[in-house]
XYZ file of C-alpha atoms in Angstrom:
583
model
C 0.000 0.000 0.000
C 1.390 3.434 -0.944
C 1.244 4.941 2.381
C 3.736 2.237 4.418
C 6.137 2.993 1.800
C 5.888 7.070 2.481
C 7.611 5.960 5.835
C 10.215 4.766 4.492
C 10.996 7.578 1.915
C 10.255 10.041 4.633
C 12.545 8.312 7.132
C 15.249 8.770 4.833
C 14.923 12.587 4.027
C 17.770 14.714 5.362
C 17.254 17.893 6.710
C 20.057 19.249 5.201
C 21.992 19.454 1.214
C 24.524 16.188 3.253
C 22.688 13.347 2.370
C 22.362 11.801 -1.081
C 18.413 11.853 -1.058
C 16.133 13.979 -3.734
C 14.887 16.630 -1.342
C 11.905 19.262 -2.796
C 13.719 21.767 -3.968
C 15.248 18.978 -6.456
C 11.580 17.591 -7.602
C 10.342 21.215 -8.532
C 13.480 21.583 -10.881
C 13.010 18.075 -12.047
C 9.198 19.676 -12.753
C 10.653 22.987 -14.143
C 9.189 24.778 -11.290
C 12.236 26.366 -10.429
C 15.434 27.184 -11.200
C 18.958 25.051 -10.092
C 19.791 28.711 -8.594
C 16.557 29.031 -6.748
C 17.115 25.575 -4.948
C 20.242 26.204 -3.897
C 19.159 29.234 -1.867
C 16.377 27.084 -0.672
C 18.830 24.631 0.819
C 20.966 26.907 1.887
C 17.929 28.661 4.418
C 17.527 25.338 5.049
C 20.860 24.971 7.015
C 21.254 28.154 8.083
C 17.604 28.317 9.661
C 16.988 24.627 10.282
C 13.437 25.300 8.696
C 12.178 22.497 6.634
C 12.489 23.082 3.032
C 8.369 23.105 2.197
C 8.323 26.147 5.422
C 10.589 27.881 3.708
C 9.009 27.517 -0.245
C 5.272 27.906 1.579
C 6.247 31.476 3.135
C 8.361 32.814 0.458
C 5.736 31.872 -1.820
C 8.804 30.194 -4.264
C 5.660 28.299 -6.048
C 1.815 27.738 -6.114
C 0.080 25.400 -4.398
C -0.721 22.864 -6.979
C 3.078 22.924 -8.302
C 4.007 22.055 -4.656
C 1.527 19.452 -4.014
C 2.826 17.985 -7.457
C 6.484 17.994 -6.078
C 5.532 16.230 -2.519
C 3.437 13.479 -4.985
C 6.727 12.774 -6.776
C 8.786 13.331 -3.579
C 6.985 10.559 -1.139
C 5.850 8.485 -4.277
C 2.006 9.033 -3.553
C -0.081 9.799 -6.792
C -1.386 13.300 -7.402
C -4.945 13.464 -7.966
C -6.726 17.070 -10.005
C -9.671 17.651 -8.265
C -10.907 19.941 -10.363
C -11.579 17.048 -12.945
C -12.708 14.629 -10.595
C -16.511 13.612 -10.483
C -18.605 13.940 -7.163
C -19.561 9.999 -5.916
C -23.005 9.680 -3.753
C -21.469 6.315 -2.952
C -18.427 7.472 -1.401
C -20.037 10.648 0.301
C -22.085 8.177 2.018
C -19.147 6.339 3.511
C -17.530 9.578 5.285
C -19.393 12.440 6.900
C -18.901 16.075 6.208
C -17.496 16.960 9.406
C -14.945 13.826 9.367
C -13.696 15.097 5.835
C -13.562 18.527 7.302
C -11.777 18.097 10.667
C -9.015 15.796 8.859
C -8.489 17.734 5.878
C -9.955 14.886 3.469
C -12.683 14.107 0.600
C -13.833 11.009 -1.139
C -13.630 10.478 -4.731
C -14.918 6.801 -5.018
C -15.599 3.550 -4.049
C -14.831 0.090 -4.793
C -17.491 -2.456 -3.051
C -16.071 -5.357 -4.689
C -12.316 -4.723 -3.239
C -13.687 -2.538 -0.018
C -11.753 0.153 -0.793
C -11.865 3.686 -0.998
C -9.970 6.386 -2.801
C -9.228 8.858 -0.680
C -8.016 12.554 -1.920
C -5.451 13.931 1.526
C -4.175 17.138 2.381
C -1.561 14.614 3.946
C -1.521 11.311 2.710
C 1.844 10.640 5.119
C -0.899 10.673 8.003
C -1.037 7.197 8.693
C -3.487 7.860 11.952
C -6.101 9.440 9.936
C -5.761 6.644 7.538
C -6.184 4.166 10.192
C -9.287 6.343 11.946
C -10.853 6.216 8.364
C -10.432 2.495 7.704
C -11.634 1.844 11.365
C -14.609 3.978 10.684
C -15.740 2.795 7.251
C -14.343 -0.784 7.178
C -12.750 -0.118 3.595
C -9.014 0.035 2.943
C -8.060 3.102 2.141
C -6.011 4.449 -1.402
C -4.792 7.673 -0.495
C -3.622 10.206 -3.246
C -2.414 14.248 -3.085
C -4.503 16.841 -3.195
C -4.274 20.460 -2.770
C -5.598 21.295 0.630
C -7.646 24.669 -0.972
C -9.583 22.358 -3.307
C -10.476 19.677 -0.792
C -11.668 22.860 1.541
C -13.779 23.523 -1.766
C -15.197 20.038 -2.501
C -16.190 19.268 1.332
C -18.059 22.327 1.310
C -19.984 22.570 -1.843
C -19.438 18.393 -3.088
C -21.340 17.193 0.161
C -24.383 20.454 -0.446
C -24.576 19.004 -3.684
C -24.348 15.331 -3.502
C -26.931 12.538 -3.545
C -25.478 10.457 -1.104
C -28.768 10.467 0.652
C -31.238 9.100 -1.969
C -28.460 7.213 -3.656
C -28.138 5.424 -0.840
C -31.834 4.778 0.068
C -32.256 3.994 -3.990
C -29.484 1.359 -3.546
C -31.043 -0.273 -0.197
C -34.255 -0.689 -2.505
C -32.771 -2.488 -5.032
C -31.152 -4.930 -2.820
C -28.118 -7.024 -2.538
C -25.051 -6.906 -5.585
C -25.819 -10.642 -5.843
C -29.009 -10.063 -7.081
C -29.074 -9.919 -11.299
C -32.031 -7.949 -11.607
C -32.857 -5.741 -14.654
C -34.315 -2.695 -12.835
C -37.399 -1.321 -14.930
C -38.946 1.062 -12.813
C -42.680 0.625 -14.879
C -42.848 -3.341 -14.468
C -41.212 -3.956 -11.470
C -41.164 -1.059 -9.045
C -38.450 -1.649 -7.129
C -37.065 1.850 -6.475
C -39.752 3.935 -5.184
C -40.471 6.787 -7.805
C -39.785 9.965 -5.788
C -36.228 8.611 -4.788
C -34.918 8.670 -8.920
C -37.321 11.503 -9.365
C -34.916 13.185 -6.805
C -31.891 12.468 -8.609
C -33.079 13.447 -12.038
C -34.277 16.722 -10.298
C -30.849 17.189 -8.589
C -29.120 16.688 -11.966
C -31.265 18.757 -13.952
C -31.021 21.537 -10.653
C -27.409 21.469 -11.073
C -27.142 21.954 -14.858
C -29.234 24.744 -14.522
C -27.197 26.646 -12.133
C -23.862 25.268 -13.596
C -25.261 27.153 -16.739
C -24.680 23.929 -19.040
C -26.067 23.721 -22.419
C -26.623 19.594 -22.441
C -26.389 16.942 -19.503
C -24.809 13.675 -20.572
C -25.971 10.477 -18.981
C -23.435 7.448 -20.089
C -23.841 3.761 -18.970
C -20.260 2.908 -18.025
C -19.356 -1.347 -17.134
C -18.998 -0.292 -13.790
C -20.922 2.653 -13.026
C -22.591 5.821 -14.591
C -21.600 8.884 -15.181
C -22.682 12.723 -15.291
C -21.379 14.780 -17.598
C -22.047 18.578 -18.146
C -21.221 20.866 -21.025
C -19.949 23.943 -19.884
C -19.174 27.026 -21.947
C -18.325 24.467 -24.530
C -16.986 22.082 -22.920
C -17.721 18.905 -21.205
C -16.975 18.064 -17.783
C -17.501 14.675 -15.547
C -19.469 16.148 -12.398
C -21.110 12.966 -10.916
C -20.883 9.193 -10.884
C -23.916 7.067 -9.853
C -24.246 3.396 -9.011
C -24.903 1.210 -12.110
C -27.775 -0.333 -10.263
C -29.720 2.989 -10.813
C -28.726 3.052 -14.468
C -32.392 1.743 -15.894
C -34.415 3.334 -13.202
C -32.781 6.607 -14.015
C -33.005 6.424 -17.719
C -36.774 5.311 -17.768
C -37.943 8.367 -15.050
C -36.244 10.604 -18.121
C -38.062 8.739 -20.487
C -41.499 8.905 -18.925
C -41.242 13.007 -18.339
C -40.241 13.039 -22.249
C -43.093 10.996 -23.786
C -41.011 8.379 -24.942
C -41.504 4.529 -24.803
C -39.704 3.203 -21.967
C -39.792 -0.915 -23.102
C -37.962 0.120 -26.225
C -34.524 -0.100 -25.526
C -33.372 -0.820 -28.952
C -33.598 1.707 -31.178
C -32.955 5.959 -30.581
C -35.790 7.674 -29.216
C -36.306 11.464 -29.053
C -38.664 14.147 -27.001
C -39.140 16.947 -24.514
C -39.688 18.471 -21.639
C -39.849 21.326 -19.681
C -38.506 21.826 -16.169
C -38.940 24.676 -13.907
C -35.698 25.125 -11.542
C -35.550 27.857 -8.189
C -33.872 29.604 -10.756
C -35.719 29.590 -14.556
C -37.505 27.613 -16.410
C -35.736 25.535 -19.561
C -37.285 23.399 -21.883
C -35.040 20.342 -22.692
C -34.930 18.398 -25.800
C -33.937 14.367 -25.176
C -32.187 12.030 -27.456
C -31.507 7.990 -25.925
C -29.084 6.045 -27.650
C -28.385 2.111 -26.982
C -24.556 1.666 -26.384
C -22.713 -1.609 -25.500
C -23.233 -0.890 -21.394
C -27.021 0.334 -22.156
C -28.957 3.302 -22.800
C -27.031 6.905 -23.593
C -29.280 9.979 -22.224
C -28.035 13.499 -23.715
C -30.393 16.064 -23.340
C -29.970 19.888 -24.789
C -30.993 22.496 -22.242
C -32.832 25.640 -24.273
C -33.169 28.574 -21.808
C -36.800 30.043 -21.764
C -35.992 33.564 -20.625
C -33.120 36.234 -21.270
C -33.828 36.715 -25.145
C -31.524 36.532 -27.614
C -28.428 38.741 -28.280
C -28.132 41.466 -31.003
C -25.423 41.180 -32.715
C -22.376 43.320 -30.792
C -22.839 40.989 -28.127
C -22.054 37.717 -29.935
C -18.693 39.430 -30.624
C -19.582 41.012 -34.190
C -17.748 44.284 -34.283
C -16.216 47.345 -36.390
C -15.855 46.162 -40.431
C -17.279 42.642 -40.298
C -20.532 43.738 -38.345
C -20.748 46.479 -41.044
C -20.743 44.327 -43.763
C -23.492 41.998 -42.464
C -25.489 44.907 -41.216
C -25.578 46.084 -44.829
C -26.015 42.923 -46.221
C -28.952 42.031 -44.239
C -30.409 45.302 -45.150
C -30.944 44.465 -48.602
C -34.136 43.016 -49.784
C -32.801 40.276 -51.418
C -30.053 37.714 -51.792
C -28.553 34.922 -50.093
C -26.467 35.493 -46.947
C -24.945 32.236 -45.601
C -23.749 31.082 -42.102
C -20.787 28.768 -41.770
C -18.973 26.672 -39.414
C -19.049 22.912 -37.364
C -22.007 21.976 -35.153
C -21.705 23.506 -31.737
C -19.946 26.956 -33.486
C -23.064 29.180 -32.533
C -24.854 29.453 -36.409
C -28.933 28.981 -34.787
C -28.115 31.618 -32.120
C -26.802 34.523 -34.755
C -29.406 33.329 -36.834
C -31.990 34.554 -34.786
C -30.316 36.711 -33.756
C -30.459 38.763 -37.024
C -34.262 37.602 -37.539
C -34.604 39.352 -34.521
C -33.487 42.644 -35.707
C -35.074 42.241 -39.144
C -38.710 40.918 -37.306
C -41.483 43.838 -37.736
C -45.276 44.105 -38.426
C -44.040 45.269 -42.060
C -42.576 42.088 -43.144
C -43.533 38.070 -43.429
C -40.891 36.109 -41.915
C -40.786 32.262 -42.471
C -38.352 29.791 -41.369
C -37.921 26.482 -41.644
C -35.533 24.477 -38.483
C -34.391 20.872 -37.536
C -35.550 21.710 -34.970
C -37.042 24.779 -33.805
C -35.036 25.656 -30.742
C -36.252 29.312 -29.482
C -39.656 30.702 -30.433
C -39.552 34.091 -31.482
C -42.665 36.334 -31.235
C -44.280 37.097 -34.822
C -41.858 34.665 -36.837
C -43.476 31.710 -38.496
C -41.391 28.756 -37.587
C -41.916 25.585 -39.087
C -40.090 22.102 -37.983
C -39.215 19.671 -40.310
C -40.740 15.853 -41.067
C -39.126 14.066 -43.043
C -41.503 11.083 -41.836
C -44.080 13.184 -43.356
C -42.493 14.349 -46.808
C -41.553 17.613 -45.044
C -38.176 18.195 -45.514
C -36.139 21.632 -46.390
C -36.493 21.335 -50.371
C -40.452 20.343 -49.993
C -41.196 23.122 -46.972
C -39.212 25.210 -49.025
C -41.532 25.384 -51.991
C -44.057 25.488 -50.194
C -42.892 29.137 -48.224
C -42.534 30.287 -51.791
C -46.894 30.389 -51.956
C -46.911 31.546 -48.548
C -46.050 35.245 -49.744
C -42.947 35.702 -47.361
C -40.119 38.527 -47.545
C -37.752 36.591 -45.462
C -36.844 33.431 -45.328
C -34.732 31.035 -43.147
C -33.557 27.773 -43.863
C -31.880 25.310 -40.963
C -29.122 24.078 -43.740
C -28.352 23.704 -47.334
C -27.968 19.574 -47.466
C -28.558 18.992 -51.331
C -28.624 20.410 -54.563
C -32.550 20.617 -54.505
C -32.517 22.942 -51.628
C -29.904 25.038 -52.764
C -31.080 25.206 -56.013
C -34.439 26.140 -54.225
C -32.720 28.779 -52.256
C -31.132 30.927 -55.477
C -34.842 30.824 -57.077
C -35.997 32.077 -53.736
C -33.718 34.987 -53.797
C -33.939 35.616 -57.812
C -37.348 36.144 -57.139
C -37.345 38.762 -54.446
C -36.761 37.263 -51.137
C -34.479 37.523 -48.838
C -32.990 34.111 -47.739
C -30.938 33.193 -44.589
C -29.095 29.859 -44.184
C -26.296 27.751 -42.443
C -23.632 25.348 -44.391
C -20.973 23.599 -42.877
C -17.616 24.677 -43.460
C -14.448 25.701 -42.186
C -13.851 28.934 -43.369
C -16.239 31.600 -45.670
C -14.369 31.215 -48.562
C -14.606 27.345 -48.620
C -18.523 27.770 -48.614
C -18.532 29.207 -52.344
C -17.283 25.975 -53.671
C -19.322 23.848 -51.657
C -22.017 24.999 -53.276
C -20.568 24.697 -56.790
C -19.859 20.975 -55.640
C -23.396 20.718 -54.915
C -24.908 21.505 -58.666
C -25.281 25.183 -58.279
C -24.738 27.270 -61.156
C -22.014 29.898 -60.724
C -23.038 33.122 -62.828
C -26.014 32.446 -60.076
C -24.170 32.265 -57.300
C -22.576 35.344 -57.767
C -25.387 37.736 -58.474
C -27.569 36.163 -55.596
C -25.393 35.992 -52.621
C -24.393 38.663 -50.705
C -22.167 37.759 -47.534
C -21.002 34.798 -46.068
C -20.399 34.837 -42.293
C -17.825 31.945 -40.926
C -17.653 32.046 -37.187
C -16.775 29.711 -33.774
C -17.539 30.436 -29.873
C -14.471 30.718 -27.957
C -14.454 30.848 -24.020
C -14.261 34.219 -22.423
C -11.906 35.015 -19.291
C -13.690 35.283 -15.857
C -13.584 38.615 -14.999
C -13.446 37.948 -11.555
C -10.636 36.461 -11.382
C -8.428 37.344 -14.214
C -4.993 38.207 -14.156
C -2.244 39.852 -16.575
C 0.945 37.818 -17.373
C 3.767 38.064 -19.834
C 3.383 36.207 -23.010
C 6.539 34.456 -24.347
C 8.601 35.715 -27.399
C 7.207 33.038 -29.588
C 3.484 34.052 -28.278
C 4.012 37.620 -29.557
C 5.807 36.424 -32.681
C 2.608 34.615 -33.562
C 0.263 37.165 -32.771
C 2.004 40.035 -34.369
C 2.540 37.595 -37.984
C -1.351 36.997 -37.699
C -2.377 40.306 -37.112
C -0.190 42.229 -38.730
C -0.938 46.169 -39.224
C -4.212 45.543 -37.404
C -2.222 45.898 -33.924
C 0.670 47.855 -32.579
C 1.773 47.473 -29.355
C 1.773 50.444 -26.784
C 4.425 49.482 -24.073
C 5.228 46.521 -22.213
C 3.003 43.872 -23.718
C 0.561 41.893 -21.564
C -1.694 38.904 -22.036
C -4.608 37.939 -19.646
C -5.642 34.551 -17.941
C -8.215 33.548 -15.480
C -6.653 32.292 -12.343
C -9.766 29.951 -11.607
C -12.282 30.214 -8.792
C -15.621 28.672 -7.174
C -17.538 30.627 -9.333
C -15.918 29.460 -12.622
C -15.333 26.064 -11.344
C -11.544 26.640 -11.762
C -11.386 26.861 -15.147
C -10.809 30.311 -15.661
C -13.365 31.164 -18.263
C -17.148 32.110 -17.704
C -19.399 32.677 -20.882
C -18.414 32.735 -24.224
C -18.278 35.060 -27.180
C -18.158 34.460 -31.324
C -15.061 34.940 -33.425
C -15.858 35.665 -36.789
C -15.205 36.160 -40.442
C -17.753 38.199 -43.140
C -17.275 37.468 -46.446
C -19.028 40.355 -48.630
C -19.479 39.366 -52.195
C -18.138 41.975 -54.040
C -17.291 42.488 -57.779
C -13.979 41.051 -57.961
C -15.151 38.113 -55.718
C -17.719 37.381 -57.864
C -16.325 37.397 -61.154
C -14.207 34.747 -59.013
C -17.179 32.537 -58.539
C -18.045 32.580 -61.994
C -14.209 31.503 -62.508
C -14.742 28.685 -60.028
C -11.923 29.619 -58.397
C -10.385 27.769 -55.294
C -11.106 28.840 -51.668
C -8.031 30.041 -51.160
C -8.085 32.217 -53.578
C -11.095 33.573 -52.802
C -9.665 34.270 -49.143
C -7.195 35.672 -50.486
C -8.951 38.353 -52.513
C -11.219 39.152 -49.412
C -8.174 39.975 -47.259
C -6.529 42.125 -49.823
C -10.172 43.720 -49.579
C -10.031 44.089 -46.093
C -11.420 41.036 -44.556
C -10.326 40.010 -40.887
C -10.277 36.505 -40.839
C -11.592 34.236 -37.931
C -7.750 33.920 -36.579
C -7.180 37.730 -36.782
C -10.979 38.458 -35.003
C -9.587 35.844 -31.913
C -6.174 37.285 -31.646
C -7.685 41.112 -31.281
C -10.362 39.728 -28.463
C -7.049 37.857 -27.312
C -5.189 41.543 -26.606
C -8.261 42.829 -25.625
C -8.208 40.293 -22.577
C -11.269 38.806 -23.636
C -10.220 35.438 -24.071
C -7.132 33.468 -24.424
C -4.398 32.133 -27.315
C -4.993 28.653 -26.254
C -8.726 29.061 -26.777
C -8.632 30.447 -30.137
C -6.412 27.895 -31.373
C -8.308 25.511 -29.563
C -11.616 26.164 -31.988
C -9.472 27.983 -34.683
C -6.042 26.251 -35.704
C -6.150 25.872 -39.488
C-alpha cells in the first residue's frame, strides 16, 4: 500500500543538502518549477535556519500550491490526484461524513465495493493515523492520493451540499443485494420507489441549470454511470452514480419526455420542460443504446433572457458592417458557416430578430425549432411526413414571405431552391458547414449550383466559432513568451501595434468558474461580402483560397485575426482560439 512505503521515503529525508536523497527543492526543478539557482538558496535557508524546506518555499511563496503538491506526490511516491476534474460519488459521500472530511483535511472520490476500498483525496496522505481512523470507521481500505488542501476545503463544502449520497443510498437499499441480477425497470417492477430517482433526475437537472450547461450527458459505463455537463463548450464529468440505478434513471427521463420506456433498442427522441428555483428551460432528449445500455443526452434551451443582437455575440467594427448592410438588402442569399456547436442557430436569430417587424412576413424552416420568437413563423421539419427543407421550401414560396430562413443547405434541390428564392425577391438566410467563408462558395458549386447564379444572388457569407471568455473575476495579466508575440504580431499584422510593455490575460480559476478560468463565451468571426472582384471569381470557379485571399486584400479580418484582437483585448485566451481555430 502506498502509504507504508511514504515511511520509508520520509525516514530517509535529510534535513540538510549532506545526504544523497532527492529533497523538494530537487523535484520542482526536475518539474521545471524552479530554477537550479533558486534551490540552492532554498537549501541553503535550510541549514542556516533549520526550517524544513516546504516552510521555507510555503512562506516565500517560491511556487503555487498545486506545483508544490505535485512535487511532494513525486517526492513521497504518492499519486497526485486534479480535483478539479474529478466527479462527485453519492457512494463514497455516504461512507464519510462532512465533518470527518472537514476536521481531517480529506474528501472522497470513489468507491470500490467489490475490493472494499476507498480512494481517498489527503491534504496529507503521510498521516497514517487518519488513515487508520478512516479504515476503522468505514471498514474499507483506504487508497490515499495528493490533493491540494484549498480544493479539498472547496469540494467538502460545496461536493457534500450538492451530492446525492442520501437518496443514492436509500435507492441502492431498494434495489437490494449486488448478488441479485435484476434488470431494474422502474414501470414493471417497481423496485425503487419513484420519488427517490425523481430526486436524482431533479438534482441533476437543478445542477445543470445553475452550472449554466447547455446539455447533460448520462453514459452507462461497465462499472458505473456517469454525469457529464457541457460547460461554456466544454464537457466536464461532475457525478458518478451506481450502475444499479442506471435503468431506473433512464426510464424516469423517459417517462417526463413521452417516450416509450420498453424500447430499448432503437434511438428515441422528445421533450420536456422543467422549472428550476432559478428559470424555467425546456429540454430536448435524445436515448441512444450503447454496448453498457442506454445513452441519455439532453440539450438544455433557456426560456428567458432573449436573444443577443449582434455586438454581443462578438460582431464588431468592419465585419458587423458588412453583415449589417447585407442584411439590409431586400434580397439575396447570406450564408452562415462553421461545425455543429460553433453558434450558427443563435446569430441566426439573432439577425431575424433585428429584421422581425409588423411590415414584413418572416418564415423559417428548423431541424428543430429551438427558441420561439414572437411574430416569426417557424416551421419544424418531417421528413416522416415528406416535409423536408427542399419540400417546406416550396411550399414558403406560396406563402407570400419577404424573409426566409432555412436550418441548412444539405442537397442540390434545396440550394437550387434557395437561389430561385432569392432571384425572385426574397431575402434568404441559411447555415452550411464549413471551415472557413471562402470554402462555402465551392461547396455549393460541388453541390450543382450554377455559378453566374451564385454570384449575383449571394451577398455575404459569415464563418464564425464560440471561444471561451476570461472570468472577470478572477483574471490576471501575465507576460506572453517571445514566440506568443511572434505569432500574434505575424497573424495580425498592421491591425495591432503594441503600446508598451506587452501583456496577455488569464483567469486564475475560482468557485464561481469552477476553476477553469473562463465564464461565458463570445463568437469569433469572419464576413465574407461578395463583391465584384469576388464574384467574377465565382463565376471563374476559383479555389477557396483564392477567394480568401482576394477578401483579405479587400479588407477582410479573418476568424484567426478576429480571436487574436479579443485575445489583446483580454477577452479570451491564445490557447482558446487555437483551440476552436487552428487551421
Amino acid at each position: 500500500m502506498p502509504a507504508l512505503k511514504l515511511t520509508n521515503t520520509l525516514s530517509n529525508q535529510p534535513s540538510s543538502n549532506g545526504g544523497s536523497v532527492k529533497t523538494l527543492s530537487d523535484v520542482l526543478v526536475e518539474l521545471g518549477a524552479i530554477s537550479s539557482d533558486v534551490a540552492s538558496k532554498i537549501k541553503f535557508t535550510e541549514v542556516q535556519t533549520g526550517r524544513p524546506q516546504e516552510e521555507i518555499i510555503k512562506s516565500q511563496r517560491i511556487v503555487d500550491e498545486t506545483q508544490l503538491t505535485k512535487a511532494k506526490s513525486v517526492l513521497y511516491n504518492v499519486p497526485y490526484i486534479d480535483l478539479d476534474s474529478v466527479p462527485v460519488s453519492p457512494e463514497a459521500l455516504s461512507l464519510i461524513s462532512q465533518e470527518i472530511a472537514s476536521r481531517f483535511k480529506i474528501f472522497p472520490i470513489s468507491v470500490d465495493p467489490g475490493l472494499r476500498q476507498v480512494v481517498l483525496a489527503m491534504a496529507d496522505p503521510l498521516d497514517l493515523g487518519t488513515i487508520e481512523f478512516v479504515e476503522q470507521k468505514t471498514g474499507f481500505s483506504v487508497r490515499p492520493y495528493w490533493a491540494e488542501p484549498s480544493k479539498i476545503d472547496t469540494l467538502v463544502s460545496t461536493g457534500y451540499a450538492t451530492s446525492l449520497a442520501k437518496e443514492v443510498t436509500e435507492a441502492l437499499r431498494e434495489v437490494g443485494g449486488k448478488g441479485d441480477v435484476r434488470v431494474l425497470d422502474m414501470a414493471r417492477t417497481g423496485l425503487i420507489r419513484e420519488e427517490k430517482v425523481a430526486q436524482i433526475v431533479t438534482h441533476i437537472l437543478n445542477f445543470a441549470v445553475k452550472s449554466r450547461a447547455s446539455d447533460i450527458h448520462v453514459e452507462p459505463q461497465e462499472k458505473s454511470t456517469r454525469v457529464r455537463y457541457r460547460v461554456d463548450g466544454i464537457l466536464q464529468e461532475k457525478l458518478t452514480i451506481p450502475k444499479e440505478l442506471h435503468d431506473a434513471l433512464v426510464s424516469r427521463i423517459k417517462i417526463l419526455s413521452g417516450m416509450k420506456i420498453d424500447e430499448k433498442r432503437i434511438p428515441q427522441d422528445g421533450r420536456f420542460n422543467f422549472r428550476s428555483e432559478v428559470e424555467e428551460v425546456d429540454l430536448r432528449v435524445s436515448t441512444l443504446p450503447t454496448a453498457w445500455g442506454e445513452k441519455v443526452v439532453m440539450r438544455l434551451l433557456k426560456k428567458t433572457g432573449g436573444i443577443p443582437d449582434l455586438p454581443e455575440l462578438g460582431l464588431r467594427g468592419s465585419a458587423l458592417k458588412n453583415l449589417q448592410d447585407s442584411i439590409l438588402r431586400p434580397h439575396g442569399i447570406i450564408l452562415i458557416t462553421g461545425p455543429t456547436g460553433s453558434g450558427k442557430t443563435t446569430t441566426l436569430y439573432s439577425i431575424i430578430s433585428k429584421l422581425n417587424t409588423t411590415k414584413v412576413n418572416i418564415m423559417t424552416l428548423e431541424d428543430p425549432v429551438e427558441y420561439k420568437i414572437p411574430g416569426v413563423n417557424q416551421v419544424q421539419i418531417n421528413p416522416a411526413a415528406g416535409l423536408t427543407f427542399a419540400s417546406g421550401l416550396r411550399s414558403f414560396l406560396r406563402q407570400d414571405p419577404n424573409i426566409i430562413l432555412v436550418g441548412e443547405i444539405r442537397d442540390q434541390e434545396t440550394a437550387d431552391l434557395a437561389i430561385q428564392a432569392s432571384l425572385t425577391g426574397h431575402l434568404v438566410f441559411s447555415t452550411l458547414h464549413t471551415n472557413s467563408a471562402a470554402g462555402a462558395l465551392p461547396r455549393l458549386l460541388d453541390m450543382g449550383a450554377e455559378p453566374f447564379l451564385l454570384s449575383s444572388t449571394i451577398n455575404a457569407i459569415v464563418a464564425q466559432r464560440v471561444v471561451r471568455k476570461i472570468h472577470n473575476d478572477c483574471k490576471v495579466e501575465y507576460v506572453p513568451d517571445t514566440h506568443q508575440i511572434e505569432e500574434v504580431q505575424s497573424v495580425l499584422g498592421g491591425l495591432w501595434q503594441a503600446k508598451g510593455p506587452i501583456k496577455f490575460f488569464k483567469g486564475q480559476g475560482d468557485k464561481d468558474c469552477s476553476q477553469t478560468g473562463y465564464y461565458g463565451r463570445v463568437g469569433i468571426f469572419e464576413v465574407l461580402p461578395v463583391s465584384e472582384k469576388i464574384s467574377r471569381l465565382i463565376v471563374e470557379r476559383a479555389t477557396a483560397a483564392d477567394i480568401e485571399k482576394c477578401a483579405r486584400e479587400e479588407g477582410m479580418i479573418t476568424m484567426k485575426q478576429d480571436g487574436y484582437l479579443k485575445v489583446v483585448e483580454g477577452i479570451t485566451t491564445l490557447e482558446e482560439v487555437l483551440r476552436v481555430a487552428q487551421e
